[in-house]
Amino acid sequence: QVQLVESGGGLVQTGGSLRLSCEASGGIFSFGSFGWYRQVPGKRRELVACIAASGVTNYADSVKGRLTISRDNAKNTVYLQMNSLNPEDTAVYYCNAVLLSRGIDAWGQGTLVTVSS
């Protein structure tokens, strides 16, 4: 079973930067697709960015040009580089791993990002 551990969240001022990390275990890292989601109270969890096993990426319109997803297969880690942050980015950020051929759909515990005005 895949296990995911997020880190890197914290408090940052408007315009600042953070880098979130998601370390995966389970031996299937190179074959999986990964996504970063975020959620605020009362709202549905939304996809922020995703990266396929091929390296192809996709982003929500609200974060294009500011957030970048990447993966380091040697370290079994997915990153979310967050620049030019604004208060609307405040949320709990979750890492997700999917490998449908093996029925894997795993989630991390989340890391809180707070952007002050």
mmCIF file of C-alpha atoms in Angstrom:
data_model
loop_
_atom_site.group_PDB
_atom_site.id
_atom_site.type_symbol
_atom_site.label_atom_id
_atom_site.label_comp_id
_atom_site.label_asym_id
_atom_site.label_seq_id
_atom_site.Cartn_x
_atom_site.Cartn_y
_atom_site.Cartn_z
ATOM 1 C CA GLN A 1 0.000 0.000 0.000
ATOM 2 C CA VAL A 2 1.201 3.507 -0.855
ATOM 3 C CA GLN A 3 1.794 5.943 1.985
ATOM 4 C CA LEU A 4 2.161 9.688 1.451
ATOM 5 C CA VAL A 5 3.631 12.262 3.825
ATOM 6 C CA GLU A 6 3.324 15.978 3.080
ATOM 7 C CA SER A 7 5.500 18.711 4.536
ATOM 8 C CA GLY A 8 6.479 22.318 3.931
ATOM 9 C CA GLY A 9 3.323 24.160 4.876
ATOM 10 C CA GLY A 10 3.358 27.210 7.089
ATOM 11 C CA LEU A 11 2.621 30.906 7.358
ATOM 12 C CA VAL A 12 3.731 33.279 4.623
ATOM 13 C CA GLN A 13 2.893 36.851 3.657
ATOM 14 C CA THR A 14 1.177 37.849 0.443
ATOM 15 C CA GLY A 15 3.659 37.625 -2.404
ATOM 16 C CA GLY A 16 5.826 35.093 -0.619
ATOM 17 C CA SER A 17 6.824 31.559 -1.531
ATOM 18 C CA LEU A 18 6.673 28.051 -0.095
ATOM 19 C CA ARG A 19 7.658 24.625 -1.355
ATOM 20 C CA LEU A 20 5.519 21.664 -0.401
ATOM 21 C CA SER A 21 6.902 18.134 -0.483
ATOM 22 C CA CYS A 22 5.151 14.779 -0.716
ATOM 23 C CA GLU A 23 7.242 11.705 -0.018
ATOM 24 C CA ALA A 24 5.736 8.424 -1.216
ATOM 25 C CA SER A 25 6.445 4.873 -0.151
ATOM 26 C CA GLY A 26 5.210 1.594 -1.585
ATOM 27 C CA GLY A 27 7.518 0.910 -4.512
ATOM 28 C CA ILE A 28 5.329 2.237 -7.344
ATOM 29 C CA PHE A 29 6.415 5.872 -7.429
ATOM 30 C CA SER A 30 7.717 5.932 -11.003
ATOM 31 C CA PHE A 31 4.499 4.423 -12.373
ATOM 32 C CA GLY A 32 1.985 6.635 -10.633
ATOM 33 C CA SER A 33 0.304 9.925 -11.288
ATOM 34 C CA PHE A 34 0.358 12.528 -8.523
ATOM 35 C CA GLY A 35 -1.762 15.517 -7.715
ATOM 36 C CA TRP A 36 -1.866 18.347 -5.242
ATOM 37 C CA TYR A 37 -5.310 19.241 -3.942
ATOM 38 C CA ARG A 38 -6.449 21.899 -1.514
ATOM 39 C CA GLN A 39 -9.466 22.299 0.697
ATOM 40 C CA VAL A 40 -10.983 25.006 2.873
ATOM 41 C CA PRO A 41 -13.840 24.502 5.352
ATOM 42 C CA GLY A 42 -17.222 24.164 3.686
ATOM 43 C CA LYS A 43 -15.830 23.639 0.199
ATOM 44 C CA ARG A 44 -15.086 20.638 -1.953
ATOM 45 C CA ARG A 45 -11.498 19.517 -2.240
ATOM 46 C CA GLU A 46 -10.139 20.903 -5.507
ATOM 47 C CA LEU A 47 -7.317 19.856 -7.783
ATOM 48 C CA VAL A 48 -4.486 22.384 -7.919
ATOM 49 C CA ALA A 49 -1.914 20.590 -10.048
ATOM 50 C CA CYS A 50 -1.150 17.097 -11.277
ATOM 51 C CA ILE A 51 1.738 15.292 -12.905
ATOM 52 C CA ALA A 52 1.567 12.031 -14.826
ATOM 53 C CA ALA A 53 4.148 9.265 -14.844
ATOM 54 C CA SER A 54 5.261 10.643 -18.207
ATOM 55 C CA GLY A 55 5.975 14.023 -16.623
ATOM 56 C CA VAL A 56 3.072 15.816 -18.292
ATOM 57 C CA THR A 57 1.574 18.440 -15.969
ATOM 58 C CA ASN A 58 -1.728 20.235 -15.643
ATOM 59 C CA TYR A 59 -2.837 23.151 -13.455
ATOM 60 C CA ALA A 60 -5.944 24.846 -12.223
ATOM 61 C CA ASP A 61 -6.461 28.193 -13.945
ATOM 62 C CA SER A 62 -6.209 30.016 -10.630
ATOM 63 C CA VAL A 63 -2.607 28.920 -10.043
ATOM 64 C CA LYS A 64 -1.122 28.887 -13.533
ATOM 65 C CA GLY A 65 2.098 30.846 -13.636
ATOM 66 C CA ARG A 66 2.445 30.840 -9.844
ATOM 67 C CA LEU A 67 2.576 27.195 -8.768
ATOM 68 C CA THR A 68 4.723 24.462 -10.281
ATOM 69 C CA ILE A 69 4.473 20.717 -9.707
ATOM 70 C CA SER A 70 7.492 18.493 -10.197
ATOM 71 C CA ARG A 71 8.715 15.042 -9.254
ATOM 72 C CA ASP A 72 12.046 13.516 -8.295
ATOM 73 C CA ASN A 73 11.790 9.797 -8.947
ATOM 74 C CA ALA A 74 15.117 9.085 -7.264
ATOM 75 C CA LYS A 75 13.764 10.533 -4.016
ATOM 76 C CA ASN A 76 10.186 9.263 -4.404
ATOM 77 C CA THR A 77 9.063 12.834 -3.843
ATOM 78 C CA VAL A 78 6.630 15.218 -5.517
ATOM 79 C CA TYR A 79 6.942 18.963 -4.998
ATOM 80 C CA LEU A 80 4.700 21.968 -5.299
ATOM 81 C CA GLN A 81 6.641 25.206 -5.647
ATOM 82 C CA MET A 82 4.326 28.044 -4.659
ATOM 83 C CA ASN A 83 5.224 31.606 -5.652
ATOM 84 C CA SER A 84 3.370 34.921 -5.578
ATOM 85 C CA LEU A 85 1.008 33.590 -2.938
ATOM 86 C CA ASN A 86 -2.159 35.426 -2.000
ATOM 87 C CA PRO A 87 -4.725 34.916 0.789
ATOM 88 C CA GLU A 88 -6.977 32.939 -1.575
ATOM 89 C CA ASP A 89 -4.313 30.230 -1.577
ATOM 90 C CA THR A 90 -4.868 29.589 2.132
ATOM 91 C CA ALA A 91 -5.978 25.976 2.549
ATOM 92 C CA VAL A 92 -4.964 22.524 3.662
ATOM 93 C CA TYR A 93 -2.979 20.979 0.827
ATOM 94 C CA TYR A 94 -3.151 17.237 0.190
ATOM 95 C CA CYS A 95 -1.016 14.961 -1.920
ATOM 96 C CA ASN A 96 -2.709 12.236 -3.962
ATOM 97 C CA ALA A 97 -1.240 9.232 -5.781
ATOM 98 C CA VAL A 98 -3.101 7.183 -8.394
ATOM 99 C CA LEU A 99 -2.222 3.960 -10.162
ATOM 100 C CA LEU A 100 -5.490 2.663 -11.519
ATOM 101 C CA SER A 101 -4.092 -0.609 -12.859
ATOM 102 C CA ARG A 102 -3.385 -1.637 -9.269
ATOM 103 C CA GLY A 103 -6.394 0.010 -7.710
ATOM 104 C CA ILE A 104 -4.288 2.575 -5.873
ATOM 105 C CA ASP A 105 -5.761 5.922 -4.867
ATOM 106 C CA ALA A 106 -3.878 7.184 -1.820
ATOM 107 C CA TRP A 107 -3.956 10.432 0.154
ATOM 108 C CA GLY A 108 -1.616 12.112 2.576
ATOM 109 C CA GLN A 109 -2.621 13.720 5.855
ATOM 110 C CA GLY A 110 -2.413 17.278 4.549
ATOM 111 C CA THR A 111 -0.279 20.309 5.339
ATOM 112 C CA LEU A 112 -1.671 23.744 6.175
ATOM 113 C CA VAL A 113 -0.715 26.793 4.133
ATOM 114 C CA THR A 114 -1.740 30.186 5.501
ATOM 115 C CA VAL A 115 -1.140 33.362 3.502
ATOM 116 C CA SER A 116 -1.542 36.609 5.416
ATOM 117 C CA SER A 117 -2.530 39.915 3.848
#
